[in-house]
Amino acid sequence: MSETPPAPPSKDTLSNLMHEDRRFPPPSGLAAEANVTAAAYADAASDRIAFWEEQARRLDWGRPWTNALEWEPPFARWFEGGLLNVAVNAVDRHVDAGHGDQVAIHWEGEPGDTRTITYAQLKDEVCKAANALVELGVRAGDRVMIYLPMIPEAVFAMLACARLGAPHSVVFGGFSAEALRNRIEDARARVLITADGGFRRGRPNALKPAADEAAEGTGIERVLVVRRTGETVPFTEGRDVWWHDLVDRQSAAHTPDYFDAEQPLFILYTSGTTAKPKGILHTSGGYLTQAAYTHHAVFDLKPDTDVYWCAADIGWVTGHTYIVYGPLANRATQVMYEGTPDTPHRGRFWEIIQKYGVTLLYTAPTVIRTFMKWGEDVPAKYDLSSLRLLGSVGEPINPEAWIWYRDTIGGGRTPVVDTWWQTETGAIMISPLPGVTAAKPGSAQVALPGIAADVVDGDGVPVPDGGGGYLVLTEPWPSMLRGIWGDPERYADTYWSRFAGQGFYFAGDGAKKDGDGDLWLLGRVDDVMNVSGHRISTTEVESALVSNPQVAEAAVVGATDPTTGQGIVAFVILRGGAADKGPELAAELRDHVAREIGPIAKPRQILVVPELPKTRSGKIMRRLLRDVAENRSLGDVTTLQDSSVMDLISAKLPTSKED
Ligand code: PRX
């Protein structure tokens, strides 16, 4: 399946780049004690492969590798011949080293209930869950679906799968039954782990009915259900089993097998430029090496004293790499929070930081901008002096939000690390190092040691400093995706065909090098939107809209949004006979998209239009629709088949704006 060829970043995008002269050198205390110093860049540059081998030695291997990298573009195998168990690396080895009493997870439920889980308890829980999965028939290589809220069982379940060599596929709890069903079918999974529900915005939010709807008629044979909310949920005898009935009676002893470094660890679905999400495949040894190294280097974790909190959901790659695998491999003590930042009040994050003495915080620009809107007096009520480093991920962070984060949350003391990476890259690729880099607000700055990134023009030629173009990765890296599940052709086509001549991985992002050669990310250059740091494809939302009987045709664009980065704006043509019922229709269609994909994909605005702007070859000109959605004067319309279309669309403004 071919992906839409991307357009180059426009001059507008490039000139929108902030001119930023402020510099924030590392605090001297942090620099003096930093886990990673400037020497790492030189080490990695002198022998990149040897550098990654050194990082892989931070893990426990059952048998060492014989060949660090086998690269048959675009397919990589890292640490060939090596055997390891990912869960043993994340849990058992810390207990064996005498750290069983160290807290692994301070879990905070949204209603205020808490659980404290030490590494020894985590080991018991993971072993029991692994034994339970074996009882359900799970064997190495079997795919297990996980559809859970942010509760400790999500971590136990992921690690239990890893322990058994059974790749998990976590589906974000905010996705719909339909989205879960598609992923179950694509992964061909037999076991699903879910819960009655979770707490969200002060209320129980049921998951089990959606899990049932999704599993119906698929290959799912067993459903393991965690009781979290205690609400009554449908239960299918023979297929469903309660976690507390099955897992709690298992032995806490489980002898782990060692698996090949390339054993699949997980499949995580993400939006591409077609309607069908891609199952991004990650494997074990290389992934865990880079997850652990980057967490150690970028967050400067000191396992004996730091309290780390990544406020992501385990349904996204950030939760996989920086809640589960990286921090646990590094023996972190971390906070895990179930709910939303404003429940029961807008100071919830700061209350949690004060309560646990959080030192390292990792969150997304959209969250930071929301806090900015709520005002400085909210965090001012709490003691945030424990914080020593702040991280940002998911979308470009504007310098204003960066400065606010550092000053208001970090008390003007803390470095801010803006980390660029993707589901596909598996771990952080471009980021300042907190003890080395003089930070520039708004820039992700430099590729980490051992990573090779560049910005190239449409022909794959690196642009000079000051130039803009496409972000590419020019050398394979340990945590790179190993493919798209079941679709090697789409893998090669999506990531490796754009700059096939040079053998570069094309990230799908526009970027600029400033005068110092530092990198500034400019957002996607393909038809993928970034809403609150979540990837949603325009085509996916369009196909959800046209699956509604009232809609004949739909075009979707991501329009700049001051809080969420981009907001989804949909232009729809109704079928003959369907009436434009105004706000009522917009509400119906928004709900329809929520049912098809999930609430995160609900359009912010829906405009009913008589026509869509198309080129002579029939391609929808999203650029013009974006101009309309962002209230800009229209760009060049000369390639339109019928330029009067834009007058018809503009005449439909003002729009039916939703919440
Ligand atoms: O466009 C980039 C943006 O998020 C995309 C990856 O999305 P996803 O796979 O969902 O992973 C998000 C969490 C790693 C990228 O292609 N992105 C991510 N981090 C940044 C970013 N854009 C700018 N700056 C970042 N720090």
PDB file of N, CA, C and O and ligand atoms in Angstrom, residues 268-271 280 316-319 322 362 365 392-397 417-428 430-431 442-444 471 505 507-510 520-526 528-530 533-536, ligand 1:
ATOM      1  N   LEU A 268       2.915  -2.009  18.459  1.00  0.00           N
ATOM      2  CA  LEU A 268       2.138  -0.847  18.882  1.00  0.00           C
ATOM      3  C   LEU A 268       1.607  -0.175  17.624  1.00  0.00           C
ATOM      4  O   LEU A 268       2.384   0.179  16.738  1.00  0.00           O
ATOM      5  N   TYR A 269       0.296  -0.013  17.568  1.00  0.00           N
ATOM      6  CA  TYR A 269      -0.320   0.532  16.355  1.00  0.00           C
ATOM      7  C   TYR A 269      -0.256   2.046  16.370  1.00  0.00           C
ATOM      8  O   TYR A 269      -0.472   2.683  17.403  1.00  0.00           O
ATOM      9  N   THR A 270       0.051   2.614  15.223  1.00  0.00           N
ATOM     10  CA  THR A 270       0.092   4.067  15.111  1.00  0.00           C
ATOM     11  C   THR A 270      -0.437   4.475  13.750  1.00  0.00           C
ATOM     12  O   THR A 270      -0.433   3.685  12.812  1.00  0.00           O
ATOM     13  N   SER A 271      -0.893   5.730  13.674  1.00  0.00           N
ATOM     14  CA  SER A 271      -1.493   6.197  12.429  1.00  0.00           C
ATOM     15  C   SER A 271      -0.438   6.479  11.377  1.00  0.00           C
ATOM     16  O   SER A 271       0.595   7.067  11.660  1.00  0.00           O
ATOM     17  N   ILE A 280       3.532  -1.249  14.526  1.00  0.00           N
ATOM     18  CA  ILE A 280       4.985  -1.051  14.594  1.00  0.00           C
ATOM     19  C   ILE A 280       5.585  -2.139  15.484  1.00  0.00           C
ATOM     20  O   ILE A 280       5.182  -2.301  16.632  1.00  0.00           O
ATOM     21  N   TRP A 316       0.510   4.551  24.732  1.00  0.00           N
ATOM     22  CA  TRP A 316       1.354   5.198  23.718  1.00  0.00           C
ATOM     23  C   TRP A 316       2.788   4.740  23.911  1.00  0.00           C
ATOM     24  O   TRP A 316       3.159   4.226  24.960  1.00  0.00           O
ATOM     25  N   VAL A 317       3.611   5.020  22.921  1.00  0.00           N
ATOM     26  CA  VAL A 317       4.990   4.523  22.998  1.00  0.00           C
ATOM     27  C   VAL A 317       5.743   5.160  24.165  1.00  0.00           C
ATOM     28  O   VAL A 317       6.615   4.528  24.770  1.00  0.00           O
ATOM     29  N   THR A 318       5.389   6.387  24.520  1.00  0.00           N
ATOM     30  CA  THR A 318       6.075   7.035  25.643  1.00  0.00           C
ATOM     31  C   THR A 318       5.880   6.213  26.916  1.00  0.00           C
ATOM     32  O   THR A 318       6.801   6.041  27.707  1.00  0.00           O
ATOM     33  N   GLY A 319       4.671   5.681  27.102  1.00  0.00           N
ATOM     34  CA  GLY A 319       4.406   4.841  28.263  1.00  0.00           C
ATOM     35  C   GLY A 319       5.180   3.529  28.205  1.00  0.00           C
ATOM     36  O   GLY A 319       5.635   3.015  29.232  1.00  0.00           O
ATOM     37  N   TYR A 322       9.168   4.855  28.471  1.00  0.00           N
ATOM     38  CA  TYR A 322       9.601   5.689  29.592  1.00  0.00           C
ATOM     39  C   TYR A 322       8.710   5.570  30.835  1.00  0.00           C
ATOM     40  O   TYR A 322       8.859   6.353  31.761  1.00  0.00           O
ATOM     41  N   TYR A 362       8.301  14.182  33.166  1.00  0.00           N
ATOM     42  CA  TYR A 362       8.288  14.080  31.692  1.00  0.00           C
ATOM     43  C   TYR A 362       6.839  14.203  31.231  1.00  0.00           C
ATOM     44  O   TYR A 362       6.004  13.374  31.592  1.00  0.00           O
ATOM     45  N   PRO A 365       3.895  19.041  25.605  1.00  0.00           N
ATOM     46  CA  PRO A 365       3.626  20.480  25.464  1.00  0.00           C
ATOM     47  C   PRO A 365       2.152  20.848  25.601  1.00  0.00           C
ATOM     48  O   PRO A 365       1.819  21.879  26.177  1.00  0.00           O
ATOM     49  N   SER A 392      10.073  17.139  27.861  1.00  0.00           N
ATOM     50  CA  SER A 392       8.928  17.408  26.984  1.00  0.00           C
ATOM     51  C   SER A 392       8.974  16.456  25.801  1.00  0.00           C
ATOM     52  O   SER A 392      10.052  16.139  25.303  1.00  0.00           O
ATOM     53  N   VAL A 393       7.820  16.007  25.349  1.00  0.00           N
ATOM     54  CA  VAL A 393       7.765  15.056  24.233  1.00  0.00           C
ATOM     55  C   VAL A 393       6.430  15.119  23.509  1.00  0.00           C
ATOM     56  O   VAL A 393       5.411  15.453  24.108  1.00  0.00           O
ATOM     57  N   GLY A 394       6.453  14.789  22.235  1.00  0.00           N
ATOM     58  CA  GLY A 394       5.217  14.548  21.504  1.00  0.00           C
ATOM     59  C   GLY A 394       4.931  15.534  20.395  1.00  0.00           C
ATOM     60  O   GLY A 394       4.233  15.218  19.445  1.00  0.00           O
ATOM     61  N   GLU A 395       5.432  16.740  20.530  1.00  0.00           N
ATOM     62  CA  GLU A 395       5.200  17.767  19.519  1.00  0.00           C
ATOM     63  C   GLU A 395       6.205  18.887  19.775  1.00  0.00           C
ATOM     64  O   GLU A 395       6.824  18.931  20.843  1.00  0.00           O
ATOM     65  N   PRO A 396       6.349  19.778  18.812  1.00  0.00           N
ATOM     66  CA  PRO A 396       7.275  20.886  19.058  1.00  0.00           C
ATOM     67  C   PRO A 396       6.790  21.697  20.264  1.00  0.00           C
ATOM     68  O   PRO A 396       5.589  21.919  20.431  1.00  0.00           O
ATOM     69  N   ILE A 397       7.715  22.095  21.127  1.00  0.00           N
ATOM     70  CA  ILE A 397       7.329  22.941  22.264  1.00  0.00           C
ATOM     71  C   ILE A 397       7.712  24.376  21.906  1.00  0.00           C
ATOM     72  O   ILE A 397       8.865  24.649  21.565  1.00  0.00           O
ATOM     73  N   VAL A 417      14.505  19.284  28.883  1.00  0.00           N
ATOM     74  CA  VAL A 417      14.969  18.518  27.722  1.00  0.00           C
ATOM     75  C   VAL A 417      13.792  18.272  26.776  1.00  0.00           C
ATOM     76  O   VAL A 417      12.790  17.685  27.167  1.00  0.00           O
ATOM     77  N   ASP A 418      13.931  18.791  25.571  1.00  0.00           N
ATOM     78  CA  ASP A 418      12.908  18.601  24.537  1.00  0.00           C
ATOM     79  C   ASP A 418      13.344  17.397  23.721  1.00  0.00           C
ATOM     80  O   ASP A 418      14.342  17.448  23.015  1.00  0.00           O
ATOM     81  N   THR A 419      12.577  16.299  23.840  1.00  0.00           N
ATOM     82  CA  THR A 419      13.014  15.018  23.280  1.00  0.00           C
ATOM     83  C   THR A 419      12.225  14.666  22.028  1.00  0.00           C
ATOM     84  O   THR A 419      11.010  14.512  22.091  1.00  0.00           O
ATOM     85  N   TRP A 420      12.913  14.528  20.917  1.00  0.00           N
ATOM     86  CA  TRP A 420      12.230  14.120  19.677  1.00  0.00           C
ATOM     87  C   TRP A 420      12.430  12.627  19.443  1.00  0.00           C
ATOM     88  O   TRP A 420      13.549  12.126  19.485  1.00  0.00           O
ATOM     89  N   TRP A 421      11.320  11.976  19.187  1.00  0.00           N
ATOM     90  CA  TRP A 421      11.368  10.570  18.770  1.00  0.00           C
ATOM     91  C   TRP A 421      10.001  10.158  18.287  1.00  0.00           C
ATOM     92  O   TRP A 421       9.100  10.999  18.166  1.00  0.00           O
ATOM     93  N   GLN A 422       9.819   8.900  17.964  1.00  0.00           N
ATOM     94  CA  GLN A 422       8.563   8.408  17.374  1.00  0.00           C
ATOM     95  C   GLN A 422       8.294   6.982  17.853  1.00  0.00           C
ATOM     96  O   GLN A 422       9.218   6.293  18.293  1.00  0.00           O
ATOM     97  N   THR A 423       7.052   6.539  17.674  1.00  0.00           N
ATOM     98  CA  THR A 423       6.735   5.130  17.914  1.00  0.00           C
ATOM     99  C   THR A 423       7.752   4.254  17.167  1.00  0.00           C
ATOM    100  O   THR A 423       8.230   3.256  17.694  1.00  0.00           O
ATOM    101  N   GLU A 424       8.074   4.661  15.961  1.00  0.00           N
ATOM    102  CA  GLU A 424       8.960   3.870  15.121  1.00  0.00           C
ATOM    103  C   GLU A 424      10.397   3.841  15.642  1.00  0.00           C
ATOM    104  O   GLU A 424      11.101   2.845  15.480  1.00  0.00           O
ATOM    105  N   THR A 425      10.847   4.934  16.227  1.00  0.00           N
ATOM    106  CA  THR A 425      12.252   4.966  16.665  1.00  0.00           C
ATOM    107  C   THR A 425      12.408   4.227  17.992  1.00  0.00           C
ATOM    108  O   THR A 425      13.522   3.885  18.363  1.00  0.00           O
ATOM    109  N   GLY A 426      11.306   4.025  18.706  1.00  0.00           N
ATOM    110  CA  GLY A 426      11.329   3.231  19.933  1.00  0.00           C
ATOM    111  C   GLY A 426      11.864   3.953  21.154  1.00  0.00           C
ATOM    112  O   GLY A 426      11.486   3.636  22.276  1.00  0.00           O
ATOM    113  N   ALA A 427      12.764   4.886  20.948  1.00  0.00           N
ATOM    114  CA  ALA A 427      13.378   5.603  22.075  1.00  0.00           C
ATOM    115  C   ALA A 427      13.825   6.978  21.564  1.00  0.00           C
ATOM    116  O   ALA A 427      13.810   7.241  20.352  1.00  0.00           O
ATOM    117  N   ILE A 428      14.242   7.809  22.514  1.00  0.00           N
ATOM    118  CA  ILE A 428      14.637   9.186  22.176  1.00  0.00           C
ATOM    119  C   ILE A 428      15.820   9.179  21.196  1.00  0.00           C
ATOM    120  O   ILE A 428      16.754   8.384  21.337  1.00  0.00           O
ATOM    121  N   ILE A 430      16.707  12.591  19.412  1.00  0.00           N
ATOM    122  CA  ILE A 430      17.268  13.946  19.378  1.00  0.00           C
ATOM    123  C   ILE A 430      16.854  14.632  20.670  1.00  0.00           C
ATOM    124  O   ILE A 430      15.667  14.677  21.001  1.00  0.00           O
ATOM    125  N   SER A 431      17.820  15.128  21.411  1.00  0.00           N
ATOM    126  CA  SER A 431      17.524  15.772  22.698  1.00  0.00           C
ATOM    127  C   SER A 431      18.803  16.398  23.236  1.00  0.00           C
ATOM    128  O   SER A 431      19.893  15.880  22.993  1.00  0.00           O
ATOM    129  N   GLY A 442      12.738  25.650  22.644  1.00  0.00           N
ATOM    130  CA  GLY A 442      12.048  25.365  21.385  1.00  0.00           C
ATOM    131  C   GLY A 442      12.805  24.444  20.453  1.00  0.00           C
ATOM    132  O   GLY A 442      12.259  23.991  19.461  1.00  0.00           O
ATOM    133  N   SER A 443      14.060  24.136  20.785  1.00  0.00           N
ATOM    134  CA  SER A 443      14.843  23.289  19.889  1.00  0.00           C
ATOM    135  C   SER A 443      15.178  21.968  20.568  1.00  0.00           C
ATOM    136  O   SER A 443      15.558  21.938  21.740  1.00  0.00           O
ATOM    137  N   ALA A 444      15.037  20.862  19.798  1.00  0.00           N
ATOM    138  CA  ALA A 444      15.432  19.552  20.340  1.00  0.00           C
ATOM    139  C   ALA A 444      16.948  19.381  20.211  1.00  0.00           C
ATOM    140  O   ALA A 444      17.525  18.441  20.749  1.00  0.00           O
ATOM    141  N   LEU A 471      13.533  15.752   7.934  1.00  0.00           N
ATOM    142  CA  LEU A 471      14.367  15.071   8.926  1.00  0.00           C
ATOM    143  C   LEU A 471      14.579  13.621   8.504  1.00  0.00           C
ATOM    144  O   LEU A 471      13.612  12.915   8.205  1.00  0.00           O
ATOM    145  N   TYR A 505      16.353   6.745   6.502  1.00  0.00           N
ATOM    146  CA  TYR A 505      15.019   6.570   7.077  1.00  0.00           C
ATOM    147  C   TYR A 505      14.344   7.940   7.056  1.00  0.00           C
ATOM    148  O   TYR A 505      14.893   8.925   7.567  1.00  0.00           O
ATOM    149  N   ALA A 507      11.565  10.317   8.408  1.00  0.00           N
ATOM    150  CA  ALA A 507      10.778  10.365   9.647  1.00  0.00           C
ATOM    151  C   ALA A 507       9.375  10.933   9.439  1.00  0.00           C
ATOM    152  O   ALA A 507       8.518  10.771  10.288  1.00  0.00           O
ATOM    153  N   GLY A 508       9.148  11.650   8.332  1.00  0.00           N
ATOM    154  CA  GLY A 508       7.836  12.273   8.122  1.00  0.00           C
ATOM    155  C   GLY A 508       7.736  13.659   8.732  1.00  0.00           C
ATOM    156  O   GLY A 508       6.684  14.282   8.682  1.00  0.00           O
ATOM    157  N   ASP A 509       8.827  14.150   9.309  1.00  0.00           N
ATOM    158  CA  ASP A 509       8.836  15.474   9.938  1.00  0.00           C
ATOM    159  C   ASP A 509       9.665  16.456   9.128  1.00  0.00           C
ATOM    160  O   ASP A 509      10.691  16.092   8.554  1.00  0.00           O
ATOM    161  N   GLY A 510       9.215  17.716   9.127  1.00  0.00           N
ATOM    162  CA  GLY A 510      10.031  18.795   8.603  1.00  0.00           C
ATOM    163  C   GLY A 510      10.933  19.298   9.719  1.00  0.00           C
ATOM    164  O   GLY A 510      10.573  19.212  10.899  1.00  0.00           O
ATOM    165  N   TRP A 520      15.600  22.067  14.794  1.00  0.00           N
ATOM    166  CA  TRP A 520      14.287  22.564  15.216  1.00  0.00           C
ATOM    167  C   TRP A 520      13.258  21.745  14.454  1.00  0.00           C
ATOM    168  O   TRP A 520      13.279  21.706  13.223  1.00  0.00           O
ATOM    169  N   LEU A 521      12.356  21.096  15.195  1.00  0.00           N
ATOM    170  CA  LEU A 521      11.328  20.287  14.539  1.00  0.00           C
ATOM    171  C   LEU A 521      10.163  21.174  14.133  1.00  0.00           C
ATOM    172  O   LEU A 521       9.747  22.039  14.902  1.00  0.00           O
ATOM    173  N   LEU A 522       9.651  20.928  12.929  1.00  0.00           N
ATOM    174  CA  LEU A 522       8.602  21.808  12.393  1.00  0.00           C
ATOM    175  C   LEU A 522       7.265  21.121  12.215  1.00  0.00           C
ATOM    176  O   LEU A 522       6.357  21.670  11.623  1.00  0.00           O
ATOM    177  N   GLY A 523       7.123  19.884  12.682  1.00  0.00           N
ATOM    178  CA  GLY A 523       5.838  19.192  12.510  1.00  0.00           C
ATOM    179  C   GLY A 523       5.850  18.291  11.293  1.00  0.00           C
ATOM    180  O   GLY A 523       6.816  18.247  10.525  1.00  0.00           O
ATOM    181  N   ARG A 524       4.769  17.561  11.108  1.00  0.00           N
ATOM    182  CA  ARG A 524       4.689  16.549  10.060  1.00  0.00           C
ATOM    183  C   ARG A 524       4.613  17.202   8.678  1.00  0.00           C
ATOM    184  O   ARG A 524       4.028  18.260   8.511  1.00  0.00           O
ATOM    185  N   VAL A 525       5.184  16.527   7.711  1.00  0.00           N
ATOM    186  CA  VAL A 525       5.070  17.002   6.333  1.00  0.00           C
ATOM    187  C   VAL A 525       4.154  16.083   5.526  1.00  0.00           C
ATOM    188  O   VAL A 525       4.005  16.237   4.335  1.00  0.00           O
ATOM    189  N   ASP A 526       3.557  15.100   6.190  1.00  0.00           N
ATOM    190  CA  ASP A 526       2.628  14.220   5.474  1.00  0.00           C
ATOM    191  C   ASP A 526       1.211  14.461   6.006  1.00  0.00           C
ATOM    192  O   ASP A 526       0.969  15.413   6.731  1.00  0.00           O
ATOM    193  N   VAL A 528      -0.464  13.399   8.346  1.00  0.00           N
ATOM    194  CA  VAL A 528      -0.655  12.937   9.710  1.00  0.00           C
ATOM    195  C   VAL A 528      -0.779  14.176  10.589  1.00  0.00           C
ATOM    196  O   VAL A 528       0.013  15.102  10.474  1.00  0.00           O
ATOM    197  N   MET A 529      -1.824  14.191  11.429  1.00  0.00           N
ATOM    198  CA  MET A 529      -2.001  15.332  12.332  1.00  0.00           C
ATOM    199  C   MET A 529      -1.385  14.986  13.678  1.00  0.00           C
ATOM    200  O   MET A 529      -1.184  13.825  13.997  1.00  0.00           O
ATOM    201  N   ASN A 530      -1.098  16.015  14.456  1.00  0.00           N
ATOM    202  CA  ASN A 530      -0.592  15.801  15.809  1.00  0.00           C
ATOM    203  C   ASN A 530      -1.508  16.579  16.754  1.00  0.00           C
ATOM    204  O   ASN A 530      -1.429  17.790  16.861  1.00  0.00           O
ATOM    205  N   GLY A 533      -0.260  15.816  20.985  1.00  0.00           N
ATOM    206  CA  GLY A 533       0.844  14.859  20.989  1.00  0.00           C
ATOM    207  C   GLY A 533       0.464  13.480  20.474  1.00  0.00           C
ATOM    208  O   GLY A 533       1.277  12.573  20.496  1.00  0.00           O
ATOM    209  N   HIS A 534      -0.773  13.315  20.004  1.00  0.00           N
ATOM    210  CA  HIS A 534      -1.186  12.015  19.475  1.00  0.00           C
ATOM    211  C   HIS A 534      -1.311  12.077  17.967  1.00  0.00           C
ATOM    212  O   HIS A 534      -1.861  13.011  17.412  1.00  0.00           O
ATOM    213  N   ARG A 535      -0.806  11.016  17.352  1.00  0.00           N
ATOM    214  CA  ARG A 535      -0.838  10.963  15.897  1.00  0.00           C
ATOM    215  C   ARG A 535      -2.176  10.468  15.404  1.00  0.00           C
ATOM    216  O   ARG A 535      -2.626   9.411  15.809  1.00  0.00           O
ATOM    217  N   ILE A 536      -2.781  11.220  14.510  1.00  0.00           N
ATOM    218  CA  ILE A 536      -4.047  10.802  13.917  1.00  0.00           C
ATOM    219  C   ILE A 536      -3.946  11.120  12.433  1.00  0.00           C
ATOM    220  O   ILE A 536      -3.508  12.209  12.060  1.00  0.00           O
TER     221      ILE A 536
HETATM  222  O1  PRX B   1       5.989  14.778  14.492  1.00  0.00           O
HETATM  223  C1  PRX B   1       6.822  14.272  15.499  1.00  0.00           C
HETATM  224  C2  PRX B   1       6.160  14.454  16.845  1.00  0.00           C
HETATM  225  O2  PRX B   1       5.460  13.253  17.114  1.00  0.00           O
HETATM  226  C3  PRX B   1       5.677  12.315  16.049  1.00  0.00           C
HETATM  227  C4  PRX B   1       5.764  10.926  16.623  1.00  0.00           C
HETATM  228  O3  PRX B   1       4.532  10.594  17.201  1.00  0.00           O
HETATM  229  P1  PRX B   1       4.375   9.246  18.004  1.00  0.00           P
HETATM  230  O4  PRX B   1       4.889   8.127  17.188  1.00  0.00           O
HETATM  231  O5  PRX B   1       2.972   9.178  18.460  1.00  0.00           O
HETATM  232  O6  PRX B   1       5.337   9.394  19.240  1.00  0.00           O
HETATM  233  C5  PRX B   1       5.133  10.447  20.137  1.00  0.00           C
HETATM  234  C6  PRX B   1       6.028  10.276  21.334  1.00  0.00           C
HETATM  235  C7  PRX B   1       7.431   9.955  21.023  1.00  0.00           C
HETATM  236  C8  PRX B   1       6.954  12.770  15.395  1.00  0.00           C
HETATM  237  O7  PRX B   1       7.058  12.304  14.068  1.00  0.00           O
HETATM  238  N1  PRX B   1       7.129  14.690  17.920  1.00  0.00           N
HETATM  239  C9  PRX B   1       7.475  13.855  18.916  1.00  0.00           C
HETATM  240  N2  PRX B   1       8.339  14.461  19.764  1.00  0.00           N
HETATM  241  C10 PRX B   1       8.565  15.694  19.284  1.00  0.00           C
HETATM  242  C11 PRX B   1       7.805  15.843  18.105  1.00  0.00           C
HETATM  243  N3  PRX B   1       7.842  16.973  17.376  1.00  0.00           N
HETATM  244  C12 PRX B   1       8.627  17.963  17.811  1.00  0.00           C
HETATM  245  N4  PRX B   1       9.375  17.901  18.926  1.00  0.00           N
HETATM  246  C13 PRX B   1       9.376  16.802  19.696  1.00  0.00           C
HETATM  247  N5  PRX B   1      10.099  16.763  20.811  1.00  0.00           N
END
